[in-house]
CSV table of C-alpha atoms in Angstrom, one decimal:
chain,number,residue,atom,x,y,z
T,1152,UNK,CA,104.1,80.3,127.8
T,1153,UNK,CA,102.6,81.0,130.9
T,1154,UNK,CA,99.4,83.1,130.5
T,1155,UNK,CA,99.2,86.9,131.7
T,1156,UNK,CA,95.6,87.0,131.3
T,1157,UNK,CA,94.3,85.6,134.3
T,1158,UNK,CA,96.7,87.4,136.6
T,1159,UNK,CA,94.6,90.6,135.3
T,1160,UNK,CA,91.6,92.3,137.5
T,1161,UNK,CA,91.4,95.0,134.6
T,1162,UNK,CA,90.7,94.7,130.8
T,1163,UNK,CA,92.8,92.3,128.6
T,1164,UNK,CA,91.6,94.5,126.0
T,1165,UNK,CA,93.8,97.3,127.4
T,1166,UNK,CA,97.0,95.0,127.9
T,1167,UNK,CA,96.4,93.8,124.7
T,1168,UNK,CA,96.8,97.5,123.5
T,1169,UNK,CA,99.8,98.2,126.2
T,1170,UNK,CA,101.8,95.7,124.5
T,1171,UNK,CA,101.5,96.3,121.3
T,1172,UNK,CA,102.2,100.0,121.9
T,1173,UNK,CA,105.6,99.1,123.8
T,1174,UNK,CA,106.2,96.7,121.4
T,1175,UNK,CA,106.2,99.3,118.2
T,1176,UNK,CA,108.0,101.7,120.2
T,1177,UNK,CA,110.9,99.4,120.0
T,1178,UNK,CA,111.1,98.9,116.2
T,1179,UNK,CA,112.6,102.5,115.1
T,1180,UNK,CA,113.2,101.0,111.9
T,1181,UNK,CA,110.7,98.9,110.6
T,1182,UNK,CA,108.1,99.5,108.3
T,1183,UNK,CA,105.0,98.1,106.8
T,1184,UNK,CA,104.0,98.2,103.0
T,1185,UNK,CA,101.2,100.6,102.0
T,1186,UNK,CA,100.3,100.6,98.6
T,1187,UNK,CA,103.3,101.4,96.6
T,1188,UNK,CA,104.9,102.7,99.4
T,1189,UNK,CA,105.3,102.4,103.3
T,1190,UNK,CA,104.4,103.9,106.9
T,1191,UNK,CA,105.9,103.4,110.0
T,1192,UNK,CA,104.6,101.2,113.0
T,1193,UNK,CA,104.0,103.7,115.2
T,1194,UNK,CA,100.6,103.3,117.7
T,1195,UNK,CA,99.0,105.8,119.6
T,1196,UNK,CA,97.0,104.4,122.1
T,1197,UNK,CA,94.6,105.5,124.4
T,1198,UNK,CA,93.0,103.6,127.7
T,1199,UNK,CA,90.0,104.7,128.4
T,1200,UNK,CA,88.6,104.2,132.0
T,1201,UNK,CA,86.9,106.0,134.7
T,1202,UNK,CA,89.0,107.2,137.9
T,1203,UNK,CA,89.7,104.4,139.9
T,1204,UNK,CA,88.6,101.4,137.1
T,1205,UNK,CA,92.1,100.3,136.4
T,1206,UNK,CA,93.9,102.0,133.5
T,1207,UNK,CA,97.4,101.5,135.1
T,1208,UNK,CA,96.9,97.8,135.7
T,1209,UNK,CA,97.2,96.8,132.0
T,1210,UNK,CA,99.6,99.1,131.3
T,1211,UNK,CA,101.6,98.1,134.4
T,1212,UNK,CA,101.9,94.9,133.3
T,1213,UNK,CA,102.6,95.7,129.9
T,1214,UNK,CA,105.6,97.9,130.7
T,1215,UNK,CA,106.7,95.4,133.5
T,1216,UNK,CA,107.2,93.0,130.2
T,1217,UNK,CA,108.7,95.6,128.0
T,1218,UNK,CA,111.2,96.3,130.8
T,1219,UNK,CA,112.4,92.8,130.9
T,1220,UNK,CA,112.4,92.4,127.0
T,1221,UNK,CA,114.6,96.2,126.2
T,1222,UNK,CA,115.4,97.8,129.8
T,1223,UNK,CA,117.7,99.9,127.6
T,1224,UNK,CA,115.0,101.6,125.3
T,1225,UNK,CA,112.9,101.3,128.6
T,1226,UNK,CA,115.2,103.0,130.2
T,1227,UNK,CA,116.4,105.2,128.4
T,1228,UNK,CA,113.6,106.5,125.9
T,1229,UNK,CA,110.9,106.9,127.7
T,1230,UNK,CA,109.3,110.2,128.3
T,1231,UNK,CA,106.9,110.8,130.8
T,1232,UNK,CA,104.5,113.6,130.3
T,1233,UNK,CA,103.8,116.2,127.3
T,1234,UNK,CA,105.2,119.3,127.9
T,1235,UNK,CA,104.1,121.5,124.9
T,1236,UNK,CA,105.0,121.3,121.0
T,1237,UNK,CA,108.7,122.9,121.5
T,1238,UNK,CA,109.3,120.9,124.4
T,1239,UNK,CA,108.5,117.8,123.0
T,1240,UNK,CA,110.5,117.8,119.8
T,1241,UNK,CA,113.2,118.9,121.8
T,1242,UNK,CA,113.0,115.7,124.3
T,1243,UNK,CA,112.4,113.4,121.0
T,1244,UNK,CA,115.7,115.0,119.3
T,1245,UNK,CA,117.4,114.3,123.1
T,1246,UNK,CA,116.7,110.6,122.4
T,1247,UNK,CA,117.3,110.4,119.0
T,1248,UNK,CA,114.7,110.6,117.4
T,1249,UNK,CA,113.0,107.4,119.1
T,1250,UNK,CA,110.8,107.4,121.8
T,1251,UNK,CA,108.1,106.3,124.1
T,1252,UNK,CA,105.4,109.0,124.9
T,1253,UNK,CA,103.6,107.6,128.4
T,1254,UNK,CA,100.9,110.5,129.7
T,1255,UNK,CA,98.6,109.5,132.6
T,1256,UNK,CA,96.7,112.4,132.2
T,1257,UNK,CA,95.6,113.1,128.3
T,1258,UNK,CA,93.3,114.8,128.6
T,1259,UNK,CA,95.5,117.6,129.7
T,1260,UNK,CA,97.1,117.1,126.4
T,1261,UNK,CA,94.2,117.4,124.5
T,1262,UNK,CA,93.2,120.0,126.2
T,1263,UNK,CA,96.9,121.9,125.6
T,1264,UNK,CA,96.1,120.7,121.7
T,1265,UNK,CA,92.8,122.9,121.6
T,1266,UNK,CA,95.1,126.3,122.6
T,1267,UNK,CA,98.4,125.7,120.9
T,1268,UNK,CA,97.4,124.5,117.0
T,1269,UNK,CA,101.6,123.6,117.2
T,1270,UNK,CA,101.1,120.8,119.7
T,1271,UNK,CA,98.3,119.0,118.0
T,1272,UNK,CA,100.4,119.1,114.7
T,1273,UNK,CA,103.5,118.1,116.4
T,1274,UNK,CA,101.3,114.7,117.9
T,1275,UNK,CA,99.7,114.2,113.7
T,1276,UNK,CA,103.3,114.4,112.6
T,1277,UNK,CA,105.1,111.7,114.8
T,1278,UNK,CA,102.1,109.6,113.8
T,1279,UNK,CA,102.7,109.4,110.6
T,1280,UNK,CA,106.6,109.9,110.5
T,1281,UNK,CA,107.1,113.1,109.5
T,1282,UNK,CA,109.6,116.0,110.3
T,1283,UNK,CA,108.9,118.0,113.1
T,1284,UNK,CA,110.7,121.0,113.8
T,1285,UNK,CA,110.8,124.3,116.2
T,1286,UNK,CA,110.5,128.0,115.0
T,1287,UNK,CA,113.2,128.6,117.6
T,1288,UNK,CA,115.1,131.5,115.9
T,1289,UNK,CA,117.8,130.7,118.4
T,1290,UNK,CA,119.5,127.2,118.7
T,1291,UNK,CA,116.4,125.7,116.3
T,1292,UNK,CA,115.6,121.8,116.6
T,1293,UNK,CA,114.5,119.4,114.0
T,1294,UNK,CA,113.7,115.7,114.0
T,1295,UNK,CA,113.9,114.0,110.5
T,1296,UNK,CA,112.0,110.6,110.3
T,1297,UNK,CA,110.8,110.5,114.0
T,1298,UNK,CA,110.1,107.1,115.5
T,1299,UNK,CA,107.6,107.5,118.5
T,1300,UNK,CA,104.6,106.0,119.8
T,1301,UNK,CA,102.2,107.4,122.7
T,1302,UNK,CA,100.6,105.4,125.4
T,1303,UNK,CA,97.9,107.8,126.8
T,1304,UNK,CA,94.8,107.4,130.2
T,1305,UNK,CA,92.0,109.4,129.7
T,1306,UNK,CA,88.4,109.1,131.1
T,1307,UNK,CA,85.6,108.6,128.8
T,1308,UNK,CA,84.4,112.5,130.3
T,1309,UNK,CA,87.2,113.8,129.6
T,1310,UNK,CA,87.2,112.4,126.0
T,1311,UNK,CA,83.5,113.7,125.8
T,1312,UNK,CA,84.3,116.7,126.7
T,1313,UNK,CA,87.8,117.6,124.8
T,1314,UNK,CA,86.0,116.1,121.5
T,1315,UNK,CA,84.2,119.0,119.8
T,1316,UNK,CA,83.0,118.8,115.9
T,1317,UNK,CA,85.8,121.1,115.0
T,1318,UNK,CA,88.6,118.8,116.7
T,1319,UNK,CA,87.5,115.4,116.0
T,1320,UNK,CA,87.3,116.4,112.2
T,1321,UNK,CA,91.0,118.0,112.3
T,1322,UNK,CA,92.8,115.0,112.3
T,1323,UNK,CA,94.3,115.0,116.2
T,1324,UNK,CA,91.6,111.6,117.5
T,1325,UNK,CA,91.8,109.5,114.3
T,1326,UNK,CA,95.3,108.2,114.6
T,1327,UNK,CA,94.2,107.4,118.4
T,1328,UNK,CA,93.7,103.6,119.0
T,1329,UNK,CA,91.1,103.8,121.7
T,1330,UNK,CA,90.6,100.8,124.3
T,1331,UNK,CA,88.1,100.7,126.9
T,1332,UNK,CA,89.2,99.5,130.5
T,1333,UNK,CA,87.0,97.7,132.5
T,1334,UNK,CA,87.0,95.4,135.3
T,1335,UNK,CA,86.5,92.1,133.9
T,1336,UNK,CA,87.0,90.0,137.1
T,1337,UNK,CA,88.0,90.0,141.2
T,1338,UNK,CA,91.4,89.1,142.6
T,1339,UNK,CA,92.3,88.8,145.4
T,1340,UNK,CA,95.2,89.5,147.0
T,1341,UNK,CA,96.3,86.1,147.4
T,1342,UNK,CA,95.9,86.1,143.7
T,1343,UNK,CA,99.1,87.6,142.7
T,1344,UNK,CA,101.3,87.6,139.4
T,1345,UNK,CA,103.6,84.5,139.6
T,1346,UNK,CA,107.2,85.7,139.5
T,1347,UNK,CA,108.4,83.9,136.3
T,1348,UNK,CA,105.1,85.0,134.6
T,1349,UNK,CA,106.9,88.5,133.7
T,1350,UNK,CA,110.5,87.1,132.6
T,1351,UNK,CA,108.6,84.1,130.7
T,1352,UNK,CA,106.9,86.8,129.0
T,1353,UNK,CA,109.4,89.4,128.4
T,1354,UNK,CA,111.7,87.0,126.8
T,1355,UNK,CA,109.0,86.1,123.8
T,1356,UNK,CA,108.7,89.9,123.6
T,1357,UNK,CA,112.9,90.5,123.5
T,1358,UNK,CA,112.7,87.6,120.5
T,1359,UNK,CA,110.0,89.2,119.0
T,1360,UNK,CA,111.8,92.9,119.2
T,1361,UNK,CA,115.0,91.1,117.8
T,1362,UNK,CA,113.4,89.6,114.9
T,1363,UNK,CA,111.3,93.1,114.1
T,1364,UNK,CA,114.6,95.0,114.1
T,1365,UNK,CA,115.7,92.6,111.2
T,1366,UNK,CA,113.1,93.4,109.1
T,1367,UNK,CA,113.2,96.9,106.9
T,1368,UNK,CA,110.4,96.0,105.5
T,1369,UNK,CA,106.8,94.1,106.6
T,1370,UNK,CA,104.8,93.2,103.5
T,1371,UNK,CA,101.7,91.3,102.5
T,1372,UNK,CA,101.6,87.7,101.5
T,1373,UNK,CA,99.6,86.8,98.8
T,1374,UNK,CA,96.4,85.4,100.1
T,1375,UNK,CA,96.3,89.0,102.3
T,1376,UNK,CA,95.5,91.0,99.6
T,1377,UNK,CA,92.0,90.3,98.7
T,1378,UNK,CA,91.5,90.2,102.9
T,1379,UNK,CA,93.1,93.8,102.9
T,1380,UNK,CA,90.5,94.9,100.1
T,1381,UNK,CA,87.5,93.7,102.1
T,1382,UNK,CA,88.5,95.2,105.1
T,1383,UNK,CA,88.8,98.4,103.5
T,1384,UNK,CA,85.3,98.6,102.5
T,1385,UNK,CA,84.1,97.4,105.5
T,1386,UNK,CA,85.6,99.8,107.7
T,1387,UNK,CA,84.6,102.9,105.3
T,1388,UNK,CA,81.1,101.6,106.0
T,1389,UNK,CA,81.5,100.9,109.1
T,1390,UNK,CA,82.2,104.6,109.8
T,1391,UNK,CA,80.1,106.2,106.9
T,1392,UNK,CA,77.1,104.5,108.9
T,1393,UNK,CA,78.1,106.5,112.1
T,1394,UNK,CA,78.4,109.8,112.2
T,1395,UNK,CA,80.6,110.5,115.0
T,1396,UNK,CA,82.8,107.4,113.5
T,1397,UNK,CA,83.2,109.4,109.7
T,1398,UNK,CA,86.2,111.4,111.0
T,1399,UNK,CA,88.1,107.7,112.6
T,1400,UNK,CA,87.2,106.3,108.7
T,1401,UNK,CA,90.4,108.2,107.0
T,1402,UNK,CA,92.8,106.5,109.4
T,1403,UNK,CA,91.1,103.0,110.7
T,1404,UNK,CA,92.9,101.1,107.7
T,1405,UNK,CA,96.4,102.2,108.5
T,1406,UNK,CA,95.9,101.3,112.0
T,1407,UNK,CA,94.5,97.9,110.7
T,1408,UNK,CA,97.9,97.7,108.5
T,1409,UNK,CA,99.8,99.0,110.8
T,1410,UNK,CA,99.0,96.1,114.1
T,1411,UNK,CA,98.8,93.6,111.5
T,1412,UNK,CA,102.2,94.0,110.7
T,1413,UNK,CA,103.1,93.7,114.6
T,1414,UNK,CA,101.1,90.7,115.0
T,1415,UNK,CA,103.4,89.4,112.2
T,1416,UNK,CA,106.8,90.1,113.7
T,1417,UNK,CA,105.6,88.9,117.0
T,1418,UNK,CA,105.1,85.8,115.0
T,1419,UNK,CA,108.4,85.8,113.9
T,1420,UNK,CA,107.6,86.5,110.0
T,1421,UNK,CA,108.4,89.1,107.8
T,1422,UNK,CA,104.7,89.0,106.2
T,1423,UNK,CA,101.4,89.7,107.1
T,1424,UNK,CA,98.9,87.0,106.2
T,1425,UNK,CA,94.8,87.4,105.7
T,1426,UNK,CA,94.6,86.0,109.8
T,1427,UNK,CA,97.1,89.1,110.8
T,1428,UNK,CA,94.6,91.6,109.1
T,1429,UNK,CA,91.2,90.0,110.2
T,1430,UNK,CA,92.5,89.8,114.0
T,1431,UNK,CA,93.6,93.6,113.5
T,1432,UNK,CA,90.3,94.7,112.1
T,1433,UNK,CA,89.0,93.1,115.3
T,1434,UNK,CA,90.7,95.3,117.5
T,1435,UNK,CA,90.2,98.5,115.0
T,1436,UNK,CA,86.8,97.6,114.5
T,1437,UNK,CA,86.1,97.2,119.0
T,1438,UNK,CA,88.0,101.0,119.2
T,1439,UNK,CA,85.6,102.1,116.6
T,1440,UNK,CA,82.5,101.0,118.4
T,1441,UNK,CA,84.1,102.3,121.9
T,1442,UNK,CA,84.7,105.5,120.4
T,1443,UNK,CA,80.9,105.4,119.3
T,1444,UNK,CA,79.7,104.4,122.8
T,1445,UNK,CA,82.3,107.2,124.8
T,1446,UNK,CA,80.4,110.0,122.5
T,1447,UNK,CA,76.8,108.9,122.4
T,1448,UNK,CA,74.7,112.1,124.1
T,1449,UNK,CA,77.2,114.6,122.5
T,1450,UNK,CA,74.6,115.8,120.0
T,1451,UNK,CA,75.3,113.4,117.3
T,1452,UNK,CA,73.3,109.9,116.1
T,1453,UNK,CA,72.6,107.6,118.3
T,1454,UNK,CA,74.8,104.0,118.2
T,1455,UNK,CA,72.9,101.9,115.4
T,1456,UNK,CA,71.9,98.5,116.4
T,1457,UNK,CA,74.1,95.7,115.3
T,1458,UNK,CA,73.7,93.9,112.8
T,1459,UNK,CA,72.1,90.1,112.9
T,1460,UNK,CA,74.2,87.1,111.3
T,1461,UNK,CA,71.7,86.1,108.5
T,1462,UNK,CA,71.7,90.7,107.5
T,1463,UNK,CA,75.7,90.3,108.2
T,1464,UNK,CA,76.0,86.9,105.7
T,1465,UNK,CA,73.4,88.7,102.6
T,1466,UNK,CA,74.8,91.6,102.9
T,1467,UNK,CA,78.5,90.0,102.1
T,1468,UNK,CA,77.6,88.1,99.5
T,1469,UNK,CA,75.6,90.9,97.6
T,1470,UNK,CA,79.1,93.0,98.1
T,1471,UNK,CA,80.8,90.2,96.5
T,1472,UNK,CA,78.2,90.2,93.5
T,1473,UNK,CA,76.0,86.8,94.8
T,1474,UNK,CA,78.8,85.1,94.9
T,1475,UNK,CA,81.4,84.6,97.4
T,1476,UNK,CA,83.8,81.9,98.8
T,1477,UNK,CA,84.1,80.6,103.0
T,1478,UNK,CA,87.3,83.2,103.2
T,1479,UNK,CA,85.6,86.0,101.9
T,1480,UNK,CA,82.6,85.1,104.7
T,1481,UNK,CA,83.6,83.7,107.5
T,1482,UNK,CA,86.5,85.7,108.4
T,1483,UNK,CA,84.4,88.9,108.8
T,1484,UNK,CA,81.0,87.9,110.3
T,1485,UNK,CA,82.4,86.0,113.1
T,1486,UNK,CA,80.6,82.9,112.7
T,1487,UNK,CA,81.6,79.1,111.7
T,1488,UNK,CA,80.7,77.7,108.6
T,1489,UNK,CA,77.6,75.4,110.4
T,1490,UNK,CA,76.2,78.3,111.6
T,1491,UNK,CA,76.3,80.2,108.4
T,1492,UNK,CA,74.5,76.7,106.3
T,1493,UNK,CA,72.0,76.4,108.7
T,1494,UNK,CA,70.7,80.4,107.9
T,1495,UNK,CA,67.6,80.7,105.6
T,1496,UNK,CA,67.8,81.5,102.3
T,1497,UNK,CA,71.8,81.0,101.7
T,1498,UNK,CA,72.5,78.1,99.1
T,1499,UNK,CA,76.2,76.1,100.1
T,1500,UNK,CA,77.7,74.5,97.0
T,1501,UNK,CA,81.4,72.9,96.3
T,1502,UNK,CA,83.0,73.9,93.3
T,1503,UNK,CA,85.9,72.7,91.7
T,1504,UNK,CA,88.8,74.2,89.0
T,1505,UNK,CA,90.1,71.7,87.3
T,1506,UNK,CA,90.9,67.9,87.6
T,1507,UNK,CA,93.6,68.9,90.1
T,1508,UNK,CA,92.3,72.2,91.6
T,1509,UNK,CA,91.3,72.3,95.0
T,1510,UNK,CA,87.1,72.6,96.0
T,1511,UNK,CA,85.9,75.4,96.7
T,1512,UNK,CA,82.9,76.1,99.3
T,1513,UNK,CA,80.4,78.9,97.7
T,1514,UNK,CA,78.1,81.0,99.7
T,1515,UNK,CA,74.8,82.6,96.8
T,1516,UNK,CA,71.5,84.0,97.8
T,1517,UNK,CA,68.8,81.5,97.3
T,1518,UNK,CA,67.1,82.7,94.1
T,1519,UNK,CA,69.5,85.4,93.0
T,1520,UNK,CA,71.4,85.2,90.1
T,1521,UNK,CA,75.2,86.6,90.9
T,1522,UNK,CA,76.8,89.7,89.2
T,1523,UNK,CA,80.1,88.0,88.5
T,1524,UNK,CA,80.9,84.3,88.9
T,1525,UNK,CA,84.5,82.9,88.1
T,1526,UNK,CA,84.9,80.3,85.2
T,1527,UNK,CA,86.1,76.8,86.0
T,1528,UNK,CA,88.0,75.0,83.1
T,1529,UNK,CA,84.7,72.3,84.0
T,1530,UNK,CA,81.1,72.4,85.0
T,1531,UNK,CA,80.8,72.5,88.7
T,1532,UNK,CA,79.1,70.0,90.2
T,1533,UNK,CA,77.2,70.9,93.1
T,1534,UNK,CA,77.8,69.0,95.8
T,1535,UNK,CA,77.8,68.8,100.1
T,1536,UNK,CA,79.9,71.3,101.4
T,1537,UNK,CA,83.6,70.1,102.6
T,1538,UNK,CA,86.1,71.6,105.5
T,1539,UNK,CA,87.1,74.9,104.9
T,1540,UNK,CA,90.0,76.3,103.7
T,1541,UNK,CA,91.5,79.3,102.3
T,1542,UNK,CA,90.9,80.7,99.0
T,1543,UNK,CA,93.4,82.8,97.3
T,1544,UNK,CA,92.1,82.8,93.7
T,1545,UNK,CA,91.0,86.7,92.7
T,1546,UNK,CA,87.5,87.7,91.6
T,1547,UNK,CA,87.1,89.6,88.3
T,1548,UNK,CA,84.4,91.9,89.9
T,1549,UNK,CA,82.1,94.3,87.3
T,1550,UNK,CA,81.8,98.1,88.8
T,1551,UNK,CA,78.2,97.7,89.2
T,1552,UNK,CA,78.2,94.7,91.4
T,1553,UNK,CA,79.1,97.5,94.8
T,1554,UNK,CA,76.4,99.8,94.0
T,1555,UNK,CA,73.2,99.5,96.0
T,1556,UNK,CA,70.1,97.9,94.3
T,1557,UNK,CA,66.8,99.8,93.4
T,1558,UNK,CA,65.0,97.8,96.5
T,1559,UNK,CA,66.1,96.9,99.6
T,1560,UNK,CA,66.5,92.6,99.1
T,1561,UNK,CA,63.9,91.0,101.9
T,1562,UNK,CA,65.7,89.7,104.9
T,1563,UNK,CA,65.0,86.6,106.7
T,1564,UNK,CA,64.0,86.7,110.8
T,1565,UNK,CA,67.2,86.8,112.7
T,1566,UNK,CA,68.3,83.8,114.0
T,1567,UNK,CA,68.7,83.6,117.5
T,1568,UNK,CA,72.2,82.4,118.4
T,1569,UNK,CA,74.7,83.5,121.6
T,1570,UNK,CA,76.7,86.1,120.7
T,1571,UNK,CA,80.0,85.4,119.0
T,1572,UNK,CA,83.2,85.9,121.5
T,1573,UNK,CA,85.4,89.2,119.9
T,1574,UNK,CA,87.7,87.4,118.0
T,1575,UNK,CA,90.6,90.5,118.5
T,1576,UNK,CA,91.6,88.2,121.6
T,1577,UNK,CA,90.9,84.5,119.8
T,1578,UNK,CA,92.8,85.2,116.8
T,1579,UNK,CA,95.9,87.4,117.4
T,1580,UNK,CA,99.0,86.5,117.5
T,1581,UNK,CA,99.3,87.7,120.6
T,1582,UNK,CA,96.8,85.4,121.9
T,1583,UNK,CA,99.7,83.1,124.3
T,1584,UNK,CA,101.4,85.8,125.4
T,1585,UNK,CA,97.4,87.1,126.6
């Protein structure tokens, strides 16, 4: 497919985010397991830019391909603008229910939010599917199972200065995906959008929709659980390390679910696999940290540095008691298997379970002596380590292996390497569409 990427002056980031938020929009239906039970696919996302640094570019192009994919829904169920609690049920329940929220100017929103308490409930509720109603005692409106999503521009001031204590904690800016804009390169004129780049692109999209709408119900494979598990706890400490990022930690795994589960059905499958979830805690993981750079100066801890590979690789395996496997690694420090052998201290075996079982690449601290190791049916032989591959096999984990030790475990010198490319944009699904 003809790329859409290099046709964009602004942000690939924020079409990224633009099309995914069109793209739920259009799925009134479909919903993604949770536990024992299921949420919607509803985004909220927010662009983040200065004046004048491009938010409408992404989304232009983004809406430009949802047009060509649904010009009905486009058509018909979009609305432009908040216009106040009452007002808004009342222009979901005109469009049954399903809908397209587009607001250029948020902050207003947020700012409406802060003097009617209705409004910011209204927005939680869609989010999350629930009823919303007005206290109309005349001609009274209700919306049962509402199916909307919000594409929102707001300036990183504004969002400085509409995010008090009070309101980030209530609830109103954690189910808000947040994307910086920024210009990433200069086009010319000359340099415009070819015309069969948008049609190309809107048909994927329209198979994609088509698909979605078929599907009741998005689950997760089998090798996705384990994946989902070590997501959760890294996002929880993610955000329990921050403390303008605590309040984002009670909603940062359903957005991981939920964009997973997109990236699925824009794959044309009914089930979100371990890749879906890693490339969605990408993009969850980049709005965390954005979220962390918009508020720095705003009274509360300053961003933490990041992280080296060698603290990033010690600090997985201790999670995973000593022990852990190439897809419980390399997934979520971002770097390739050479890269991880070559770090001090880390010892690379190949195990294998059984005559017929398949090898397994193991990861230990050089020296320790792991929490929890899994039982082969014969002795592993330690040999050099082989390609990698998945590994689906679960770990029987004790209680103690997640708690802290007494004393901080010495940590090699960094190793200097070039930073590792964000692999929201490497790894989605989305990627030839980008």
């Amino acid at each position: 497919m003809t790329s859409l990427a290099p046709h964009v002056e602004w942000s690939p980031i924020g079409l990224l985010g633009g099309l995914l938020c069109a793209f739920s929009a259009m799925l009134p239906e479909t919903r993604v397991q949770r536990g024992s039970g299921s949420m919607p696919l509803m985004l909220h996302v927010l662009l983040s830019g200065g004046t004048g640094e491009g938010k409408g570019q992404p989304w232009g192009v983004a809406s430009a391909v949802a047009r060509d994919a649904n010009s009905t829904f486009m058509a018909g169920h979009v609305i432009n603008g908040v216009v106040g609690g009452a007002g808004l049920i009342q222009a979901v329940a005109d469009r049954d229910g399903h809908a397209l929220i587009v607001d250029t100017e948020y902050a207003r929103v947020l700012r409406a939010g802060r003097r009617q308490a209705n409004l910011s409930q209204v927005l939680r509720d869609l989010w999350d599917g629930a009823t919303v109603a007005t206290s109309r005692a005349k001609e009274p409106v209700q919306v049962d199972d509402p199916r909307v999503s919000i594409m929102g521009h707001i300036t990183p001031e504004e969002f400085r200065a509409s995010m008090s204590a009070t309101e980030r904690d209530g609830g109103s800016y954690n189910r808000l995906l947040i994307l910086p804009v920024t210009q990433v390169r200069w086009l010319s004129e000359r340099d415009q959008m070819p015309t069969h780049s948008i049609p190309e692109a809107g048909e994927a999209m329209a198979r994609a929709v088509r698909h979605g709408q078929r599907a009741e119900l998005v689950t997760l494979s089998e090798d996705a659980y384990d994946a989902a598990d070590i997501i959760r706890r890294d996002m929880l400490t993610m955000a329990r390390e921050s403390e303008e990022l605590k309040p984002f930690a009670a909603r940062c795994n359903e957005q991981v679910r939920r964009i997973a589960a997109l990236y699925a059905l824009f794959d044309l499958r009914f089930q979100v696999t371990s890749e879906d979830l890693g490339a969605a805690a990408a993009l969850v993981a980049y709005a965390m940290e954005s979220v962390q750079e918009i508020t720095a100066g705003t009274g509360t801890k300053a961003k933490r540095q990041p992280l080296s590979l060698a603290e990033k690789v010690r600090a997985r395996i201790e999670m995973h008691g000593g022990r852990a496997t190439s897809s419980q690694i390399l997934l979520f420090v971002g770097a390739t298997a050479a890269e991880v052998k070559e770090l001090p201290g880390i010892v690379v075996t190949v195990e294998r379970s059984g005559k017929s079982g398949r090898p397994a690449t193991v990861f230990t601290l050089e020296g320790a002596t792991p929490v929890h190791t899994e039982q082969p049916s014969v002795t592993p032989e330690p040999m050099p380590a082989a390609a990698e591959r998945k590994e689906n096999r679960a770990t029987v984990v004790q209680l103690n292996a997640f708690r802290p030790p007494p004393f901080p475990a010495p940590i090699p010198e960094p190793v200097k390497r070039s930073p590792a490319p964000l692999p929201t944009l490497a790894d989605n699904p989305f990627r030839d569409l980008l």
